Structure formats: C-alpha cells, structure tokens
Amino acid sequence: MIAYLGRIVHNNDAESKLDDDVSSISKSLDLQGSIENGDVSSLASKDFGGLYSVKPLFLIKPSGAEDISRVVKLASRTSNLTVAARGNGHSINGQAMAEGGLVIDMCSTEKNHFEFLPINGSHYIDVSGGALWEDVLTRCVSRYGYAPRSWTDYLSLTVGGTLSNAGVSGQAFRYGPQTSNVTELEVVTGKGEITVCSETLNSELFFGVLGGLGQFGIITRARIKLQQAPDMVRWIRVVYSEFEEFTRDAEFLVTQKEGESFDYVEGFVFCNNDDPFNGWPSVPLDPGHEFNPTHISQTAGSVLYCLEVAFHYRNSDHPTVDTVTIFFFLVYSLISCIMD
C-alpha cells in the first residue's frame, strides 16, 4: 500500500489512471466516505487567504472518526505522506493544505453528532468537529432555547477549526474563549487512535488539542457548554476617533461584574472614508441607515474605531430593554467622563 502511494506521487504520467487509483486506495482503506483526486482547482488546494495554492494527492471526505483514523494510520506508517484537516477553509497561510499529501474535508462529518445533554443542572451539546458554528447556534436555539456561551464573530467556521485555535468572541471577557467552554473531546491522534479526553480523562491530550493548531490530533466531536438563549438582544455600535478613548471604554466595560454591564463587548477598526466594505458604510447595523460623517472630529486620522456592545434580555424582564440599555450606557458614559 505504501509503495503504491509512492508510485503515484512520483509518476507524472499517471493522470489517466487516477480514477483507478482513487478506487483502489478507497477499497484498501475501506473508507465509508469518499475520496477524490487532488486537482489544483479543487476545494483542497485553496483557502480564504488566497496566498497559496498547492495540489494535494487526494481529498478525503470521511463519513466519521473511523475513516479519519484509517487515513491518519496510513500516513503515520510513511515518511513522506502528510495529512491536513480542513474545516471551512478560513486559514490564510495554507495551514489546511497538504502538497502531495492527503487533505481531510471535515465538513463531510458535520451532521454526525448533535445531542443535547442536561448534566447535573447544566446543559451541553455534543457536536461534530466538522459542524459549522452557525448551524450549531441555530439548531440549539430553535430546538432547545439554548445557545453556546461563547462563539466567534464570524460563524461560518467549523467547531474543530476554532477550538484548534482559540475561538475569541465578544463574550470571551465573560466566559473565556471557545476553548474554555468545552468539557470533552473525541480526537483522532497522530497515531490514528480514536481517543476521548477531558480535564480529568487523558487531560494532557485534551489541553494539547485545544488551541494546538491541529498538531496534537484532529477533533471529531466536542461537548460544548450552553446557556439559556435570550429572547431579544439590543445591539449598539459606538464610533471613536481617538484610540485612547476607545480602549479606555472597552477596558471599563469588560471589567464590570456580570449583570452590571453588557453581555457582549467587541471592537474593530474601519477606514475613515466611504469605501463600501471597509469604510463608513460598514458600520450601520441596519442596511436602511447611513453613517453620517459630519459627526467625525476634524482631527480624526485615516482610521476610526468602533465599539460593538449587546445587551441580552428576556420577555419577562422589567423594566423594558430600552430603559435598561440606556441606563447602562449613561452610567458607563458618566464614569468615562469622570475618569477623563
């Protein structure tokens, strides 16, 4: 089997035989999923960054952890065959590529796990490492009225992908990044072993995989902490021309106790011009609204700063959300003025 792979790597005239090679390797590995040629124009040869494009040997679309295990075991027995797990392809420097190697399309496993688990008064969801966060959030809220405590600003990312990095969000100041909101993982190790790990079970692997950039194993299942989803969210964006004021207010908000500040705090930088994607038009939350540049200070530089905050509430909450939001905002603004 290993010699056969070597022949394919070095045989430049093998194009006419690729379909037979794919079929043969698939049968040899006994994959329940599928395997495709690693054409340079395929999904596996590109990523979001667009800086690199390399041709893998094959693109593997596994049906589950068992398929991934077989592929990794094969690669571990060779000296020159590499494997890369690819989520939704949002790396920027080719991290999810494998030139002349095997790329595993994790999105093909996205529907493998979805189990709501009430445990000792807390609630969790077991999901596939290939599931997209946007699907996890939608399904949790619509089916159970719960939501992950921490998620990324952009949700079209895989669970395994962000957990292999950190998963920083606007809720991280309250609950930590996504890696701090996982209690159990199923991982395919570098030897191809399918292992369950947690803080108390195989803990070295657990903490190595979380934020480990995929170097300690491939996440095939994760148990995520949930909290009750709000009925409504009040969302506000505040624009600053001075970086010091922007950071001062952000630091103030994220250091307040739970219940005494906003539930979501995040900041970003945008261009002080009318560029439709990076300038003033990117700021309004409502497409029907327009950013009024006349309010910008004459001393403002080429970039502006935006603080994005959100307040969660339930229908049974009193007083009304507008009153509560305005109260918090006035208090924070007042203290900001005092600190000047």
Coordinates of C-alpha atoms in Angstrom, one line a residue:
M1 CA 0.0 0.0 0.0
I2 CA 2.8 2.5 0.9
A3 CA 4.8 1.7 -2.2
Y4 CA 1.7 2.1 -4.3
L5 CA 1.2 5.7 -2.9
G6 CA 4.9 6.4 -3.6
R7 CA 4.4 5.4 -7.2
I8 CA 1.5 7.8 -7.6
V9 CA 3.4 10.7 -6.1
H10 CA 6.4 10.4 -8.5
N11 CA 4.6 9.2 -11.6
N12 CA 3.9 12.3 -13.7
D13 CA 2.1 10.3 -16.4
A14 CA -0.4 8.8 -14.1
E15 CA -3.3 11.2 -14.9
S16 CA -5.2 8.7 -17.0
K17 CA -5.0 6.2 -14.1
L18 CA -6.1 8.5 -11.3
D19 CA -9.7 7.2 -11.3
D20 CA -8.5 3.7 -10.9
D21 CA -6.0 4.8 -8.2
V22 CA -8.8 6.6 -6.2
S23 CA -11.0 3.5 -6.4
S24 CA -8.1 1.2 -5.4
I25 CA -7.0 3.3 -2.4
S26 CA -10.6 3.8 -1.2
K27 CA -11.0 0.0 -1.2
S28 CA -7.7 -0.6 0.5
L29 CA -8.6 1.9 3.3
D30 CA -12.1 0.5 3.5
L31 CA -13.5 4.1 3.7
Q32 CA -17.2 4.6 4.3
G33 CA -16.8 8.1 2.9
S34 CA -15.3 9.1 -0.4
I35 CA -12.0 10.1 -1.9
E36 CA -11.4 12.5 -4.8
N37 CA -8.4 13.5 -7.0
G38 CA -6.4 16.3 -5.6
D39 CA -6.8 18.6 -8.6
V40 CA -5.2 22.0 -8.3
S41 CA -8.6 23.7 -8.9
S42 CA -10.3 21.7 -6.2
L43 CA -11.5 22.8 -2.8
A44 CA -8.5 21.3 -1.0
S45 CA -5.9 23.4 -3.0
K46 CA -7.1 26.8 -1.8
D47 CA -8.0 28.7 1.4
F48 CA -9.5 32.0 2.4
G49 CA -6.2 33.8 2.4
G50 CA -5.7 33.2 -1.3
L51 CA -1.9 33.4 -0.8
Y52 CA -1.1 29.8 -1.6
S53 CA -2.4 27.1 -3.9
V54 CA -0.9 23.6 -3.7
K55 CA -2.1 20.4 -5.1
P56 CA -2.8 17.5 -2.7
L57 CA -2.6 13.9 -3.7
F58 CA -6.2 13.2 -2.7
L59 CA -9.1 14.9 -1.0
I60 CA -10.7 12.6 1.6
K61 CA -14.4 13.1 2.6
P62 CA -14.7 10.9 5.6
S63 CA -18.0 9.6 7.0
G64 CA -16.8 9.8 10.5
A65 CA -13.9 9.3 13.0
E66 CA -13.2 5.7 11.8
D67 CA -12.4 6.9 8.3
I68 CA -10.2 9.7 9.7
S69 CA -8.4 7.1 11.8
R70 CA -7.7 4.9 8.9
V71 CA -6.2 7.8 6.8
V72 CA -4.0 9.0 9.7
K73 CA -2.8 5.5 10.4
L74 CA -1.8 5.1 6.8
A75 CA 0.2 8.4 6.8
S76 CA 1.8 7.6 10.1
R77 CA 3.4 4.5 8.5
T78 CA 5.1 6.6 5.8
S79 CA 7.9 9.0 5.9
N80 CA 6.8 11.4 3.2
L81 CA 3.0 11.4 3.3
T82 CA 1.4 14.4 5.1
V83 CA -2.2 14.9 6.3
A84 CA -4.1 18.1 6.8
A85 CA -7.6 18.5 8.3
R86 CA -9.6 21.2 6.5
G87 CA -12.6 22.8 8.1
N88 CA -14.3 25.6 6.1
G89 CA -11.0 26.7 4.6
H90 CA -10.7 30.0 6.5
S91 CA -7.0 29.7 7.3
I92 CA -4.8 32.3 5.5
N93 CA -1.4 30.8 5.0
G94 CA -2.1 27.3 3.7
Q95 CA -2.3 25.6 7.1
A96 CA -5.1 23.3 5.8
M97 CA -3.3 22.3 2.7
A98 CA -1.0 19.2 2.1
E99 CA 1.1 19.4 -1.0
G100 CA 1.3 15.9 -2.4
G101 CA -0.5 14.7 0.7
L102 CA -4.0 13.9 1.9
V103 CA -6.5 16.7 2.8
I104 CA -9.4 15.6 5.1
D105 CA -12.6 17.5 4.4
M106 CA -14.1 17.8 7.9
C107 CA -17.3 19.4 6.7
S108 CA -18.4 16.0 5.4
T109 CA -18.8 14.9 9.0
E110 CA -20.9 17.9 10.1
K111 CA -24.1 16.0 10.8
N112 CA -22.6 13.1 12.7
H113 CA -23.3 14.3 16.2
F114 CA -26.0 16.5 17.6
E115 CA -27.1 15.5 21.1
F116 CA -28.5 17.8 23.8
L117 CA -27.2 16.8 27.2
P118 CA -28.6 18.0 30.6
I119 CA -25.9 17.0 33.1
N120 CA -26.1 17.9 36.9
G121 CA -28.2 21.0 36.3
S122 CA -26.1 22.3 33.4
H123 CA -26.7 21.9 29.7
Y124 CA -24.3 20.8 26.9
I125 CA -24.4 19.9 23.2
D126 CA -22.3 17.2 21.6
V127 CA -21.5 18.2 18.0
S128 CA -19.2 17.1 15.2
G129 CA -15.8 18.8 14.8
G130 CA -16.9 19.5 11.2
A131 CA -20.1 21.2 12.2
L132 CA -20.4 25.0 11.4
W133 CA -21.0 27.2 14.4
E134 CA -23.8 29.0 12.6
D135 CA -25.7 25.6 12.3
V136 CA -24.9 24.7 15.9
L137 CA -26.2 28.0 17.2
T138 CA -29.4 27.9 15.0
R139 CA -30.3 24.4 15.9
C140 CA -29.6 24.8 19.7
V141 CA -31.8 28.0 19.9
S142 CA -34.6 26.7 17.7
R143 CA -34.9 23.3 19.2
Y144 CA -33.9 23.8 22.8
G145 CA -33.9 27.5 23.6
Y146 CA -30.2 27.3 24.5
A147 CA -27.0 28.8 22.9
P148 CA -23.3 28.3 23.2
R149 CA -21.8 30.7 25.8
S150 CA -19.0 31.9 23.5
W151 CA -18.8 32.0 19.7
T152 CA -16.8 33.8 17.1
D153 CA -17.9 37.0 15.4
Y154 CA -18.0 35.1 12.1
L155 CA -19.9 31.9 12.4
S156 CA -19.2 30.0 9.1
L157 CA -16.3 28.3 10.8
T158 CA -16.1 24.7 12.0
V159 CA -16.2 23.7 15.6
G160 CA -12.9 21.8 15.4
G161 CA -11.3 24.6 13.5
T162 CA -11.9 27.3 16.1
L163 CA -11.2 25.0 19.0
S164 CA -7.8 24.2 17.4
N165 CA -7.0 28.0 17.6
A166 CA -8.9 29.7 20.5
G167 CA -12.3 31.0 19.3
V168 CA -12.2 34.5 20.7
S169 CA -15.5 36.3 20.8
G170 CA -17.4 39.3 22.2
Q171 CA -18.4 37.1 25.2
A172 CA -14.8 36.0 25.9
F173 CA -14.4 38.7 28.6
R174 CA -17.2 37.0 30.5
Y175 CA -16.8 33.3 29.7
G176 CA -13.4 33.0 28.1
P177 CA -12.7 31.9 24.5
Q178 CA -14.4 28.8 23.0
T179 CA -11.6 26.6 24.2
S180 CA -12.6 27.4 27.8
N181 CA -16.2 26.3 27.1
V182 CA -15.6 22.7 26.2
T183 CA -15.7 19.8 28.6
E184 CA -15.0 16.8 26.4
L185 CA -13.4 16.0 23.1
E186 CA -13.2 13.0 20.8
V187 CA -9.8 13.2 19.0
V188 CA -8.0 11.2 16.3
T189 CA -4.4 11.3 17.5
G190 CA -1.3 11.3 15.3
K191 CA -1.2 7.5 15.5
G192 CA -4.7 7.2 14.3
E193 CA -6.2 6.3 17.6
I194 CA -9.7 7.5 18.4
T195 CA -9.5 8.9 22.0
V196 CA -12.0 10.6 24.3
C197 CA -10.4 13.2 26.5
S198 CA -11.4 15.8 29.1
E199 CA -9.9 17.8 32.0
T200 CA -9.9 14.5 34.0
L201 CA -9.5 11.9 31.3
N202 CA -6.4 12.0 29.1
S203 CA -6.1 15.6 30.2
E204 CA -2.7 16.1 28.6
L205 CA -4.2 15.4 25.2
F206 CA -7.3 17.5 26.0
F207 CA -5.3 20.6 26.8
G208 CA -2.8 20.0 24.0
V209 CA -5.5 19.7 21.3
L210 CA -7.4 22.9 22.5
G211 CA -5.5 25.7 20.8
G212 CA -3.0 23.2 19.5
L213 CA -3.3 24.3 15.8
G214 CA -4.1 20.7 14.8
Q215 CA -0.6 19.4 15.8
F216 CA -1.8 17.0 18.5
G217 CA -4.8 15.5 16.9
I218 CA -8.0 16.0 14.8
I219 CA -11.1 17.0 16.8
T220 CA -14.1 14.8 15.6
R221 CA -16.5 15.6 18.4
A222 CA -16.8 18.3 21.1
R223 CA -19.1 18.8 24.1
I224 CA -19.9 22.5 24.3
K225 CA -21.3 24.4 27.3
L226 CA -24.7 26.1 26.8
Q227 CA -26.7 28.8 28.4
Q228 CA -30.3 29.8 28.1
A229 CA -30.7 31.9 24.9
P230 CA -32.1 35.5 25.3
D231 CA -35.5 36.3 23.8
M232 CA -34.1 39.6 22.4
V233 CA -30.8 41.4 22.0
R234 CA -30.2 45.1 22.0
W235 CA -27.2 45.9 19.7
I236 CA -25.3 49.1 19.7
R237 CA -22.2 50.4 17.9
V238 CA -20.3 53.5 19.1
V239 CA -17.7 55.2 16.9
Y240 CA -14.5 56.8 18.2
S241 CA -11.9 58.9 16.5
E242 CA -9.3 58.6 19.4
F243 CA -7.7 55.2 20.1
E244 CA -7.1 56.0 23.8
E245 CA -10.8 56.7 24.4
F246 CA -11.8 53.6 22.5
T247 CA -9.6 51.3 24.6
R248 CA -10.4 53.1 27.8
D249 CA -14.1 52.5 27.4
A250 CA -13.6 48.9 26.2
E251 CA -11.5 48.1 29.2
F252 CA -14.0 49.6 31.6
L253 CA -16.9 47.6 30.2
V254 CA -15.1 44.2 30.2
T255 CA -14.0 44.7 33.8
Q256 CA -17.6 45.1 35.2
K257 CA -19.4 42.3 37.1
E258 CA -21.9 40.1 35.3
G259 CA -25.3 41.9 35.4
E260 CA -23.7 45.3 35.7
S261 CA -22.6 45.7 32.1
F262 CA -23.3 44.5 28.5
D263 CA -23.3 40.8 27.6
Y264 CA -21.2 41.2 24.5
V265 CA -18.3 43.6 24.0
E266 CA -16.2 43.7 20.9
G267 CA -14.2 46.3 19.0
F268 CA -13.0 46.8 15.4
V269 CA -11.2 49.3 13.2
F270 CA -12.5 50.7 10.0
C271 CA -11.3 53.2 7.4
N272 CA -12.3 56.9 7.6
N273 CA -13.6 57.0 4.1
D274 CA -16.6 55.9 2.0
D275 CA -15.2 52.5 1.0
P276 CA -18.3 50.2 0.9
F277 CA -16.6 47.3 2.6
N278 CA -14.0 48.8 4.9
G279 CA -15.3 52.4 5.5
W280 CA -18.3 54.3 6.8
P281 CA -20.9 52.1 5.1
S282 CA -19.7 49.0 7.0
V283 CA -20.7 50.5 10.4
P284 CA -24.6 50.8 10.4
L285 CA -26.3 47.7 11.8
D286 CA -29.5 48.4 9.8
P287 CA -29.0 48.4 6.0
G288 CA -31.5 51.2 5.8
H289 CA -29.4 53.5 7.9
E290 CA -26.4 55.6 6.8
F291 CA -23.3 56.7 8.6
N292 CA -23.2 60.4 9.0
P293 CA -19.5 61.5 8.6
T294 CA -20.3 65.1 9.6
H295 CA -20.0 63.9 13.2
I296 CA -16.4 62.9 12.8
S297 CA -13.9 65.1 14.6
Q298 CA -11.8 67.2 12.3
T299 CA -8.7 65.8 14.0
A300 CA -9.5 62.2 13.2
G301 CA -7.0 60.2 11.4
S302 CA -7.2 57.7 8.5
V303 CA -8.9 55.1 10.6
L304 CA -11.8 55.1 13.2
Y305 CA -12.6 52.7 16.0
C306 CA -15.9 51.1 16.7
L307 CA -17.1 49.6 20.0
E308 CA -19.8 47.0 19.5
V309 CA -21.9 46.1 22.5
A310 CA -25.0 44.0 23.1
F311 CA -27.4 43.5 26.0
H312 CA -29.4 40.3 26.3
Y313 CA -32.9 40.2 27.9
R314 CA -35.9 38.0 28.3
N315 CA -39.5 38.9 27.7
S316 CA -40.2 38.6 31.4
D317 CA -37.5 41.2 32.2
H318 CA -38.6 44.6 33.7
P319 CA -38.1 47.4 33.1
T320 CA -38.1 47.4 29.3
V321 CA -34.9 46.7 27.3
D322 CA -34.6 50.3 26.1
T323 CA -34.7 51.6 29.6
V324 CA -32.1 49.1 30.9
T325 CA -29.8 49.7 27.9
I326 CA -30.0 53.4 28.2
F327 CA -29.3 53.1 31.9
F328 CA -26.2 51.1 31.4
F329 CA -25.0 53.3 28.7
L330 CA -25.5 56.5 30.7
V331 CA -23.7 55.0 33.7
Y332 CA -20.7 53.9 31.6
S333 CA -20.6 57.3 29.8
L334 CA -20.8 59.2 33.1
I335 CA -17.9 57.2 34.6
S336 CA -15.9 57.6 31.4
C337 CA -16.3 61.4 31.8
I338 CA -15.2 61.3 35.5
M339 CA -12.1 59.3 34.5
D340 CA -11.0 62.0 32.0

